[in-house]
Tab-separated table of C-alpha atoms and ligand atoms in Angstrom:
chain	number	residue	atom	x	y	z
N	1	UNK	CA	132.751	101.141	55.959
N	2	UNK	CA	130.848	101.379	59.180
N	3	UNK	CA	130.042	98.140	60.913
N	4	UNK	CA	126.781	99.291	62.449
N	5	UNK	CA	124.640	102.219	63.326
N	6	UNK	CA	125.984	103.223	66.730
N	7	UNK	CA	127.251	106.666	67.602
N	8	UNK	CA	131.045	106.385	67.514
N	9	UNK	CA	132.872	107.450	70.685
N	10	UNK	CA	134.483	110.516	69.093
N	11	UNK	CA	131.227	111.689	67.621
N	12	UNK	CA	129.534	111.117	71.000
N	13	UNK	CA	132.221	113.265	72.618
N	14	UNK	CA	131.677	116.130	70.162
N	15	UNK	CA	127.877	116.053	70.365
N	16	UNK	CA	127.972	115.653	74.127
N	17	UNK	CA	130.045	118.804	74.468
N	18	UNK	CA	127.527	120.596	72.271
N	19	UNK	CA	124.629	119.402	74.385
N	20	UNK	CA	126.279	120.548	77.605
N	21	UNK	CA	126.756	123.945	75.941
N	22	UNK	CA	123.079	123.925	74.998
N	23	UNK	CA	122.055	123.165	78.604
N	24	UNK	CA	124.367	125.877	79.980
N	25	UNK	CA	122.882	128.393	77.519
N	26	UNK	CA	119.412	127.301	78.623
N	27	UNK	CA	120.277	127.821	82.271
N	28	UNK	CA	121.497	131.314	81.458
N	29	UNK	CA	118.396	132.368	79.580
N	30	UNK	CA	115.617	130.406	81.305
N	31	UNK	CA	114.718	133.415	83.420
N	32	UNK	CA	113.642	135.311	80.300
N	33	UNK	CA	111.296	132.597	78.965
N	34	UNK	CA	107.522	132.513	79.638
N	35	UNK	CA	107.310	130.215	82.661
N	36	UNK	CA	104.067	128.380	81.882
N	37	UNK	CA	103.992	126.771	78.450
N	38	UNK	CA	101.309	128.349	76.269
N	39	UNK	CA	100.778	125.480	73.800
N	40	UNK	CA	97.289	124.077	73.216
N	41	UNK	CA	96.418	120.399	73.770
N	42	UNK	CA	97.649	118.342	70.801
N	43	UNK	CA	99.922	121.080	69.484
N	44	UNK	CA	103.176	119.246	70.226
N	45	UNK	CA	101.961	115.993	68.660
N	46	UNK	CA	100.699	117.790	65.572
N	47	UNK	CA	104.305	118.707	64.784
N	48	UNK	CA	105.620	115.154	65.084
N	49	UNK	CA	105.658	112.706	62.134
N	50	UNK	CA	103.089	109.900	62.208
N	51	UNK	CA	105.724	107.143	62.222
N	52	UNK	CA	109.259	106.616	63.527
N	53	UNK	CA	111.990	107.390	60.973
N	54	UNK	CA	112.990	104.430	58.796
N	55	UNK	CA	116.459	105.866	58.343
N	56	UNK	CA	118.483	107.454	61.080
N	57	UNK	CA	118.621	111.245	61.041
N	58	UNK	CA	121.378	113.750	61.607
N	59	UNK	CA	122.042	115.230	65.013
N	60	UNK	CA	121.479	118.700	63.616
N	61	UNK	CA	117.922	117.813	62.594
N	62	UNK	CA	117.192	116.262	65.967
N	63	UNK	CA	118.357	119.340	67.879
N	64	UNK	CA	116.503	121.644	65.493
N	65	UNK	CA	113.298	119.810	66.417
N	66	UNK	CA	114.119	120.096	70.113
N	67	UNK	CA	114.149	123.849	69.612
N	68	UNK	CA	111.137	123.972	67.271
N	69	UNK	CA	108.795	121.329	68.751
N	70	UNK	CA	109.824	120.568	72.296
N	71	UNK	CA	110.860	123.900	73.785
N	72	UNK	CA	107.541	125.716	73.207
N	73	UNK	CA	105.877	122.845	75.083
N	74	UNK	CA	108.102	123.199	78.131
N	75	UNK	CA	106.899	124.736	81.376
N	76	UNK	CA	110.103	126.074	82.839
N	77	UNK	CA	110.410	124.475	86.239
N	78	UNK	CA	113.987	125.743	86.364
N	79	UNK	CA	112.960	129.386	85.971
N	80	UNK	CA	113.601	131.461	89.090
N	81	UNK	CA	110.109	132.872	88.438
N	82	UNK	CA	108.539	129.453	89.027
N	83	UNK	CA	106.583	129.728	92.285
N	84	UNK	CA	103.868	127.110	91.649
N	85	UNK	CA	103.189	123.764	93.365
N	86	UNK	CA	106.446	122.676	94.949
N	87	UNK	CA	109.815	123.150	93.264
N	88	UNK	CA	111.467	120.390	91.234
N	89	UNK	CA	115.054	121.381	91.766
N	90	UNK	CA	117.904	120.761	89.424
N	91	UNK	CA	121.492	121.999	89.601
N	92	UNK	CA	124.742	121.655	87.710
N	93	UNK	CA	126.241	118.964	89.951
N	94	UNK	CA	122.997	116.961	89.886
N	95	UNK	CA	122.743	117.055	86.096
N	96	UNK	CA	126.346	115.884	85.779
N	97	UNK	CA	125.782	113.111	88.328
N	98	UNK	CA	122.729	111.931	86.411
N	99	UNK	CA	124.676	112.019	83.171
N	100	UNK	CA	127.378	109.879	84.713
N	101	UNK	CA	124.732	107.458	85.940
N	102	UNK	CA	123.327	107.217	82.406
N	103	UNK	CA	126.805	106.722	80.991
N	104	UNK	CA	127.597	103.893	83.379
N	105	UNK	CA	124.148	102.423	82.783
N	106	UNK	CA	124.289	100.077	85.753
N	107	UNK	CA	121.464	98.088	87.288
N	108	UNK	CA	121.758	98.149	91.051
N	109	UNK	CA	119.123	95.575	91.949
N	110	UNK	CA	121.627	93.428	93.874
N	111	UNK	CA	124.832	94.359	95.629
N	112	UNK	CA	126.685	92.089	93.262
N	113	UNK	CA	125.297	93.765	90.119
N	114	UNK	CA	127.317	96.889	91.037
N	115	UNK	CA	128.676	97.042	94.568
N	116	UNK	CA	129.412	100.787	94.337
N	117	UNK	CA	125.790	101.532	93.450
N	118	UNK	CA	124.598	99.926	96.680
N	119	UNK	CA	127.388	101.005	99.007
N	120	UNK	CA	127.442	104.667	97.971
N	121	UNK	CA	123.680	104.816	98.481
N	122	UNK	CA	123.815	103.222	101.936
N	123	UNK	CA	126.659	105.495	102.911
N	124	UNK	CA	125.124	108.799	101.900
N	125	UNK	CA	121.763	107.846	103.369
N	126	UNK	CA	123.644	107.450	106.653
N	127	UNK	CA	125.253	110.864	106.070
N	128	UNK	CA	121.793	112.369	105.664
N	129	UNK	CA	120.672	111.036	109.048
N	130	UNK	CA	123.384	113.178	110.656
N	131	UNK	CA	123.027	116.119	108.274
N	132	UNK	CA	119.297	116.427	108.935
N	133	UNK	CA	119.280	115.487	112.615
N	134	UNK	CA	117.132	112.390	111.982
N	135	UNK	CA	116.766	109.635	114.602
N	136	UNK	CA	119.918	107.492	114.714
N	137	UNK	CA	117.908	104.261	114.359
N	138	UNK	CA	117.357	105.211	110.703
N	139	UNK	CA	121.018	104.364	110.116
N	140	UNK	CA	122.165	101.160	108.450
N	141	UNK	CA	124.564	100.561	111.355
N	142	UNK	CA	121.533	100.312	113.643
N	143	UNK	CA	118.186	98.567	113.100
N	144	UNK	CA	117.123	100.665	110.138
N	145	UNK	CA	118.490	102.109	106.966
N	146	UNK	CA	117.762	104.323	104.028
N	147	UNK	CA	117.081	103.732	100.365
N	148	UNK	CA	116.517	106.074	97.433
N	149	UNK	CA	113.087	105.649	95.848
N	150	UNK	CA	111.790	107.280	92.697
N	151	UNK	CA	109.141	109.255	94.571
N	152	UNK	CA	107.444	109.954	97.874
N	153	UNK	CA	104.472	108.033	96.476
N	154	UNK	CA	106.548	104.863	96.158
N	155	UNK	CA	108.054	105.387	99.607
N	156	UNK	CA	104.577	105.694	101.115
N	157	UNK	CA	103.420	102.558	99.317
N	158	UNK	CA	106.396	100.558	100.604
N	159	UNK	CA	105.732	101.848	104.128
N	160	UNK	CA	102.045	101.018	103.839
N	161	UNK	CA	102.782	97.472	102.683
N	162	UNK	CA	105.228	96.954	105.548
N	163	UNK	CA	102.641	98.318	107.997
N	164	UNK	CA	100.012	95.987	106.546
N	165	UNK	CA	102.311	92.990	106.828
N	166	UNK	CA	103.494	93.816	110.332
N	167	UNK	CA	99.888	94.137	111.518
N	168	UNK	CA	99.041	90.699	110.085
N	169	UNK	CA	102.203	88.965	111.334
N	170	UNK	CA	103.340	88.908	107.702
N	171	UNK	CA	100.493	86.610	106.691
N	172	UNK	CA	98.964	89.093	104.211
N	173	UNK	CA	101.552	88.296	101.562
N	174	UNK	CA	101.189	84.554	102.108
N	175	UNK	CA	97.503	84.003	102.568
N	176	UNK	CA	95.850	87.193	101.410
N	177	UNK	CA	94.056	89.602	103.658
N	178	UNK	CA	91.483	88.287	106.132
N	179	UNK	CA	90.691	91.053	108.622
N	180	UNK	CA	89.536	94.429	107.261
N	181	UNK	CA	92.525	96.706	107.781
N	182	UNK	CA	92.222	100.456	108.301
N	183	UNK	CA	94.556	103.318	107.388
N	184	UNK	CA	94.632	106.874	108.773
N	185	UNK	CA	95.684	110.173	107.276
N	186	UNK	CA	94.446	113.735	107.584
N	187	UNK	CA	92.088	115.440	105.177
N	188	UNK	CA	95.168	117.387	103.990
N	189	UNK	CA	97.371	114.346	103.363
N	190	UNK	CA	98.827	113.955	99.875
N	191	UNK	CA	96.742	111.930	97.412
N	192	UNK	CA	99.524	109.335	97.153
N	193	UNK	CA	98.204	107.736	100.352
N	194	UNK	CA	94.794	107.119	98.829
N	195	UNK	CA	96.488	105.705	95.751
N	196	UNK	CA	98.662	103.477	97.942
N	197	UNK	CA	95.613	102.211	99.814
N	198	UNK	CA	94.021	101.220	96.508
N	199	UNK	CA	97.175	99.548	95.216
N	200	UNK	CA	97.712	97.677	98.496
N	201	UNK	CA	94.210	96.213	98.132
N	202	UNK	CA	92.950	97.756	101.365
N	203	UNK	CA	89.960	99.569	99.868
N	204	UNK	CA	89.382	103.291	99.834
N	205	UNK	CA	86.474	102.875	102.276
N	206	UNK	CA	89.000	101.757	104.863
N	207	UNK	CA	91.013	104.955	104.604
N	208	UNK	CA	89.974	107.266	107.435
N	209	UNK	CA	90.533	110.952	106.770
N	210	UNK	CA	91.001	112.615	110.148
N	211	UNK	CA	89.858	116.259	110.365
N	212	UNK	CA	92.356	119.070	110.889
N	213	UNK	CA	92.614	122.060	113.223
N	214	UNK	CA	92.654	125.781	112.365
N	215	UNK	CA	96.203	125.431	111.066
N	216	UNK	CA	95.316	122.488	108.807
N	217	UNK	CA	97.191	120.016	111.035
N	218	UNK	CA	95.781	116.608	111.984
N	219	UNK	CA	93.748	116.469	115.203
N	220	UNK	CA	95.386	113.715	117.311
N	221	UNK	CA	92.364	113.464	119.623
N	222	UNK	CA	90.179	112.613	116.627
N	223	UNK	CA	92.764	110.130	115.387
N	224	UNK	CA	92.731	108.315	118.740
N	225	UNK	CA	88.924	108.314	118.807
N	226	UNK	CA	88.673	106.930	115.277
N	227	UNK	CA	91.156	104.137	116.007
N	228	UNK	CA	89.229	103.203	119.152
N	229	UNK	CA	85.938	103.148	117.229
N	230	UNK	CA	87.450	100.991	114.500
N	231	UNK	CA	88.905	98.489	116.939
N	232	UNK	CA	85.534	98.163	118.603
N	233	UNK	CA	83.942	97.408	115.267
N	234	UNK	CA	86.455	94.684	114.449
N	235	UNK	CA	88.812	96.562	112.125
N	236	UNK	CA	92.564	96.151	112.336
N	237	UNK	CA	94.313	99.559	112.243
N	238	UNK	CA	97.663	99.126	110.459
N	239	UNK	CA	99.031	102.461	109.238
N	240	UNK	CA	99.025	106.181	109.969
N	241	UNK	CA	100.555	108.794	107.682
N	242	UNK	CA	101.500	112.123	109.259
N	243	UNK	CA	102.824	115.016	107.200
N	244	UNK	CA	105.511	117.588	107.859
N	245	UNK	CA	104.615	120.283	105.344
N	246	UNK	CA	101.372	119.380	103.565
N	247	UNK	CA	101.200	120.016	99.842
N	248	UNK	CA	98.279	122.383	100.071
N	249	UNK	CA	99.467	124.744	102.828
N	250	UNK	CA	102.680	123.344	104.401
N	251	UNK	CA	100.813	122.374	107.583
N	252	UNK	CA	102.793	120.429	110.189
N	253	UNK	CA	101.016	117.509	111.848
N	254	UNK	CA	101.796	117.163	115.594
N	255	UNK	CA	104.206	114.215	115.512
N	256	UNK	CA	104.718	113.778	119.281
N	257	UNK	CA	100.993	113.243	119.926
N	258	UNK	CA	100.378	111.179	116.780
N	259	UNK	CA	103.514	109.146	117.446
N	260	UNK	CA	102.533	108.260	120.968
N	261	UNK	CA	99.092	107.090	119.784
N	262	UNK	CA	100.741	104.905	117.145
N	263	UNK	CA	103.128	103.440	119.716
N	264	UNK	CA	100.301	102.650	122.085
N	265	UNK	CA	98.258	101.060	119.332
N	266	UNK	CA	101.132	99.253	117.644
N	267	UNK	CA	100.311	100.967	114.344
N	268	UNK	CA	102.973	101.795	111.736
N	269	UNK	CA	103.655	105.537	111.577
N	270	UNK	CA	104.961	106.930	108.306
N	271	UNK	CA	106.020	110.583	108.171
N	272	UNK	CA	105.860	112.301	104.794
N	273	UNK	CA	108.044	115.417	104.586
N	274	UNK	CA	108.361	115.425	100.808
N	275	UNK	CA	109.361	119.057	100.448
N	276	UNK	CA	109.743	120.402	103.989
N	277	UNK	CA	112.187	117.679	105.026
N	278	UNK	CA	115.009	119.470	103.212
N	279	UNK	CA	114.709	122.366	105.663
N	280	UNK	CA	116.168	120.175	108.410
N	281	UNK	CA	119.589	120.765	106.894
N	282	UNK	CA	119.299	124.024	108.908
N	283	UNK	CA	119.307	123.190	112.642
N	284	UNK	CA	116.938	126.116	113.359
N	285	UNK	CA	114.107	124.381	111.462
N	286	UNK	CA	114.471	120.963	113.089
N	287	UNK	CA	111.778	121.744	115.646
N	288	UNK	CA	109.308	121.008	112.821
N	289	UNK	CA	110.283	117.330	112.900
N	290	UNK	CA	110.106	116.992	116.659
N	291	UNK	CA	108.593	113.592	117.501
N	292	UNK	CA	110.085	111.928	114.428
N	293	UNK	CA	111.843	109.444	116.722
N	294	UNK	CA	108.411	107.810	117.140
N	295	UNK	CA	108.046	107.108	113.408
N	296	UNK	CA	108.551	103.722	111.754
N	297	UNK	CA	109.408	105.319	108.443
N	298	UNK	CA	110.135	108.716	106.957
N	299	UNK	CA	110.690	110.244	103.564
N	300	UNK	CA	111.651	113.514	101.916
N	301	UNK	CA	112.488	114.464	98.334
N	302	UNK	CA	115.846	116.009	97.458
N	303	UNK	CA	114.213	116.279	94.016
N	304	UNK	CA	111.936	118.939	95.395
N	305	UNK	CA	114.070	121.306	97.427
N	306	UNK	CA	117.612	119.958	97.743
N	307	UNK	CA	119.013	120.868	94.310
N	308	UNK	CA	118.902	117.296	93.002
N	309	UNK	CA	116.882	116.597	89.888
N	310	UNK	CA	114.007	114.142	89.734
N	311	UNK	CA	113.890	111.299	90.675
N	312	UNK	CA	115.304	111.182	94.171
N	313	UNK	CA	113.233	110.404	97.252
N	314	UNK	CA	115.077	109.459	100.439
N	315	UNK	CA	113.167	106.816	102.388
N	316	UNK	CA	114.230	105.702	105.872
N	317	UNK	CA	112.910	102.874	108.038
N	318	UNK	CA	113.443	102.162	111.702
N	319	UNK	CA	113.294	98.367	111.252
N	320	UNK	CA	114.682	97.260	107.907
N	321	UNK	CA	113.776	93.634	108.642
N	322	UNK	CA	110.052	94.463	108.452
N	323	UNK	CA	110.473	96.166	105.073
N	324	UNK	CA	112.644	93.403	103.649
N	325	UNK	CA	110.348	90.653	104.877
N	326	UNK	CA	107.488	92.449	103.133
N	327	UNK	CA	109.154	92.951	99.752
N	328	UNK	CA	111.751	90.183	99.505
N	329	UNK	CA	111.761	87.726	96.631
N	330	UNK	CA	114.492	85.291	95.609
N	331	UNK	CA	114.094	83.513	92.285
N	332	UNK	CA	116.825	81.086	91.342
N	333	UNK	CA	118.288	83.361	88.671
N	334	UNK	CA	119.119	86.036	91.241
N	335	UNK	CA	120.850	83.709	93.711
N	336	UNK	CA	124.481	84.646	94.399
N	337	UNK	CA	127.167	84.176	97.020
N	338	UNK	CA	127.224	87.731	98.342
N	339	UNK	CA	123.492	87.627	99.034
N	340	UNK	CA	123.655	84.196	100.679
N	341	UNK	CA	126.515	85.353	102.908
N	342	UNK	CA	124.183	87.951	104.436
N	343	UNK	CA	126.982	90.521	104.385
N	344	UNK	CA	125.427	92.850	101.813
N	345	UNK	CA	122.316	94.920	101.166
N	346	UNK	CA	120.253	94.009	98.104
N	347	UNK	CA	118.095	97.061	97.481
N	348	UNK	CA	115.656	95.168	95.254
N	349	UNK	CA	114.103	94.043	98.557
N	350	UNK	CA	113.540	97.660	99.663
N	351	UNK	CA	111.383	98.830	96.755
N	352	UNK	CA	108.601	97.788	94.345
N	353	UNK	CA	110.528	97.286	91.064
N	354	UNK	CA	113.408	94.903	90.695
N	355	UNK	CA	115.706	97.146	88.662
N	356	UNK	CA	117.157	100.399	89.903
N	357	UNK	CA	119.477	103.017	88.539
N	358	UNK	CA	122.464	104.674	90.178
N	359	UNK	CA	120.519	107.579	91.704
N	360	UNK	CA	122.883	108.197	94.590
N	361	UNK	CA	125.548	109.553	92.209
N	362	UNK	CA	123.683	112.799	91.564
N	363	UNK	CA	122.941	113.266	95.251
N	364	UNK	CA	126.573	112.556	96.119
N	365	UNK	CA	127.712	115.156	93.584
N	366	UNK	CA	125.294	117.682	95.088
N	367	UNK	CA	126.371	117.002	98.679
N	368	UNK	CA	130.037	117.257	97.767
N	369	UNK	CA	129.726	120.324	95.564
N	370	UNK	CA	127.620	122.416	97.956
N	371	UNK	CA	128.749	120.927	101.251
N	372	UNK	CA	126.315	121.083	104.144
N	373	UNK	CA	127.177	124.760	104.491
N	374	UNK	CA	126.145	125.550	100.912
N	375	UNK	CA	122.863	123.660	101.180
N	376	UNK	CA	122.067	125.453	104.416
N	377	UNK	CA	122.828	128.804	102.843
N	378	UNK	CA	120.427	128.332	99.941
N	379	UNK	CA	117.594	126.681	101.881
N	380	UNK	CA	117.838	129.382	104.519
N	381	UNK	CA	117.746	132.062	101.857
N	382	UNK	CA	114.571	130.613	100.340
N	383	UNK	CA	112.868	130.620	103.741
N	384	UNK	CA	113.992	134.204	104.311
N	385	UNK	CA	112.554	135.266	100.961
N	386	UNK	CA	109.231	133.593	101.759
N	387	UNK	CA	109.201	135.375	105.130
N	388	UNK	CA	109.886	138.656	103.376
N	389	UNK	CA	107.029	138.065	100.937
N	390	UNK	CA	104.677	137.086	103.774
N	391	UNK	CA	105.573	140.332	105.565
N	392	UNK	CA	104.649	142.345	102.476
N	393	UNK	CA	101.340	140.511	102.203
N	394	UNK	CA	100.557	140.971	105.895
N	395	UNK	CA	101.303	144.700	105.686
N	396	UNK	CA	99.263	145.236	102.542
N	397	UNK	CA	95.866	146.816	102.464
N	398	UNK	CA	94.378	144.493	99.846
N	399	UNK	CA	95.938	141.106	100.573
N	400	UNK	CA	96.012	138.768	103.575
N	401	UNK	CA	97.771	135.586	104.670
N	402	UNK	CA	95.567	132.486	104.510
N	403	UNK	CA	97.622	130.035	106.593
N	404	UNK	CA	100.695	129.972	108.843
N	405	UNK	CA	104.035	130.101	106.983
N	406	UNK	CA	106.389	127.682	108.704
N	407	UNK	CA	108.919	127.609	105.837
N	408	UNK	CA	109.037	128.544	102.163
N	409	UNK	CA	105.361	128.426	101.145
N	410	UNK	CA	103.135	131.482	101.463
N	411	UNK	CA	99.359	130.961	101.183
N	412	UNK	CA	97.653	134.281	100.627
N	413	UNK	CA	94.740	135.957	98.906
N	414	UNK	CA	93.285	139.233	97.815
N	415	UNK	CA	90.612	140.307	100.242
N	416	UNK	CA	88.177	140.874	97.367
N	417	UNK	CA	86.958	137.271	97.047
N	418	UNK	CA	87.464	134.201	94.844
N	419	UNK	CA	86.780	135.909	91.550
N	420	UNK	CA	89.580	138.439	91.799
N	421	UNK	CA	92.034	135.836	93.092
N	422	UNK	CA	91.287	133.610	90.108
N	423	UNK	CA	91.742	136.569	87.809
N	424	UNK	CA	95.105	137.524	89.333
N	425	UNK	CA	96.373	133.981	88.963
N	426	UNK	CA	95.189	133.625	85.382
N	427	UNK	CA	96.552	136.971	84.279
N	428	UNK	CA	99.978	136.328	85.732
N	429	UNK	CA	100.264	132.793	84.459
N	430	UNK	CA	99.136	133.776	80.964
N	431	UNK	CA	101.627	136.643	80.939
N	432	UNK	CA	104.485	134.177	81.345
N	433	UNK	CA	106.246	136.464	83.804
N	434	UNK	CA	105.808	134.021	86.656
N	435	UNK	CA	103.876	130.910	87.575
N	436	UNK	CA	101.672	130.668	90.676
N	437	UNK	CA	99.328	127.846	91.661
N	438	UNK	CA	96.410	127.772	94.065
N	439	UNK	CA	94.656	125.709	96.676
N	440	UNK	CA	91.323	125.932	98.453
N	441	UNK	CA	91.485	126.679	102.180
N	442	UNK	CA	88.277	126.949	104.207
N	443	UNK	CA	86.369	126.896	100.952
N	444	UNK	CA	88.200	129.906	99.503
N	445	UNK	CA	90.427	130.202	96.457
N	446	UNK	CA	93.913	130.764	97.869
N	447	UNK	CA	97.075	131.692	95.996
N	448	UNK	CA	100.308	129.874	96.787
N	449	UNK	CA	103.784	131.301	96.335
N	450	UNK	CA	106.444	128.690	96.967
N	451	UNK	CA	110.058	129.893	97.047
N	452	UNK	CA	112.343	126.976	96.314
N	453	UNK	CA	113.544	127.030	92.743
N	454	UNK	CA	117.320	126.661	92.749
N	455	UNK	CA	118.052	130.177	91.465
N	456	UNK	CA	115.223	132.240	92.934
N	457	UNK	CA	116.625	135.409	94.555
N	458	UNK	CA	115.293	138.583	96.153
N	459	UNK	CA	114.758	140.386	92.839
N	460	UNK	CA	112.467	137.603	91.575
N	461	UNK	CA	110.326	137.665	94.695
N	462	UNK	CA	110.178	141.468	94.670
N	463	UNK	CA	109.114	141.449	91.038
N	464	UNK	CA	106.483	138.793	91.781
N	465	UNK	CA	104.974	140.939	94.512
N	466	UNK	CA	104.860	143.985	92.212
N	467	UNK	CA	103.202	141.960	89.443
N	468	UNK	CA	100.672	140.404	91.819
N	469	UNK	CA	99.636	143.816	93.101
N	470	UNK	CA	99.425	145.203	89.569
N	471	UNK	CA	97.344	142.221	88.387
N	472	UNK	CA	94.797	142.985	91.106
N	473	UNK	CA	94.095	146.347	89.500
N	474	UNK	CA	91.633	146.635	86.648
D	501	LIG	C1	104.969	116.326	96.403
D	501	LIG	C2	104.450	115.539	97.533
D	501	LIG	C3	104.265	114.156	97.456
D	501	LIG	C4	104.442	113.404	96.169
D	501	LIG	O1	105.744	113.384	95.788
D	501	LIG	P1	106.241	112.399	94.638
D	501	LIG	O2	107.685	112.259	94.936
D	501	LIG	O3	105.951	113.091	93.369
D	501	LIG	O4	105.488	111.128	94.767
D	501	LIG	C5	103.878	113.476	98.578
D	501	LIG	N1	103.673	114.107	99.742
D	501	LIG	C6	103.816	115.432	99.877
D	501	LIG	C7	103.588	116.076	101.197
D	501	LIG	C8	104.209	116.175	98.773
D	501	LIG	O5	104.357	117.494	98.891
């Protein structure tokens, strides 16, 4: 007689092996599946029962429904023909690391709740500082340190809160906000900054969107002028977000000029390199982050372009004390000797939630499996493929480049106007052969081809170019 309803260890072992087989089969065939899911709104739900099952069901039935209900509703981010948005990488070592994290099921909110969860994270964040050529003060052995957040949005919010608190001598948290604080980003900055401004209670009206130059990069002269105007009118500037690799076009804001303004003004500078930051694993691309030594905080997402599945954002600060003072709480039930001794890091004070999972395991597996050499090889290859594609576009009679191509994103369009570009995109995406997304640059519909999916190779990019040209013909 069974004493409960749990999956017994031996049964778990058998089913787990089956599921790994299923995932490996998926990886092998994903290239042949239509990239963009073609289901209609409500279609997935219409196949699900109205209520949860009263009695447990067999594993066979569950997996049959994965195949029947779930898979048609999947857009295949892991297809090498996925060129839309930015990539959301996954890889074998990352999946296995995440599985191990789930199996251990630890909560890493305090050092003492799983010392390995904290210490591995601190250690590999220090590795990354060297691997990516980041400023040494981002290391835990110096004034700063790194922490893994769920997303670049959360990293930006933490940075914004720390900037707000530093500008108010940490009185904002205690007494509420008195002075009207202002925040600066470019018109191309990711929407997470606007969201952060709302969440931080600063008011969207106090977010200043600084215009950009011909290359869609922030104009530092206009930033300086806006800060001066705001100071004169009694505002308290507290935070600037600069971007290395904007979401729309991969524009690179001029960090040296923006950084020196922030230093002069005593304003927190956060640098968002969500996708492009991974490129710094290759020394030849590190010029793009020149000036980063002037930043107070920095983030990039291995879950975009460093073969580590979501969620994994690496967030670094120059002065960890400012971040901790902003986010620290200590209720009685979390008091413990290790914390009181001051000898350990408690990452709950470096993020918004209390609880945290063992995210560093998957990143550790990735770093150890690929080695720095392997990561460099694949990132470099993606950039080469994007360069190749951009060359084809530039040489073509009917298409043109719409923005500079610093790395792996090509912004381009058919010369025939918005209508034909929309038609090309829709045709290709409906066909399932590949998935492209778009942006609007200088008021014109612009196609984006981002090379960064883990398994994208020359043949996929070649095929994409052929299909794009064919789709332009009537
Ligand atoms: C993708 C992206 C973000 C948002 O990333 P999340 O991790 O999903 O929050 C922020 N900034 C830039 C530049 C991005 O490309």
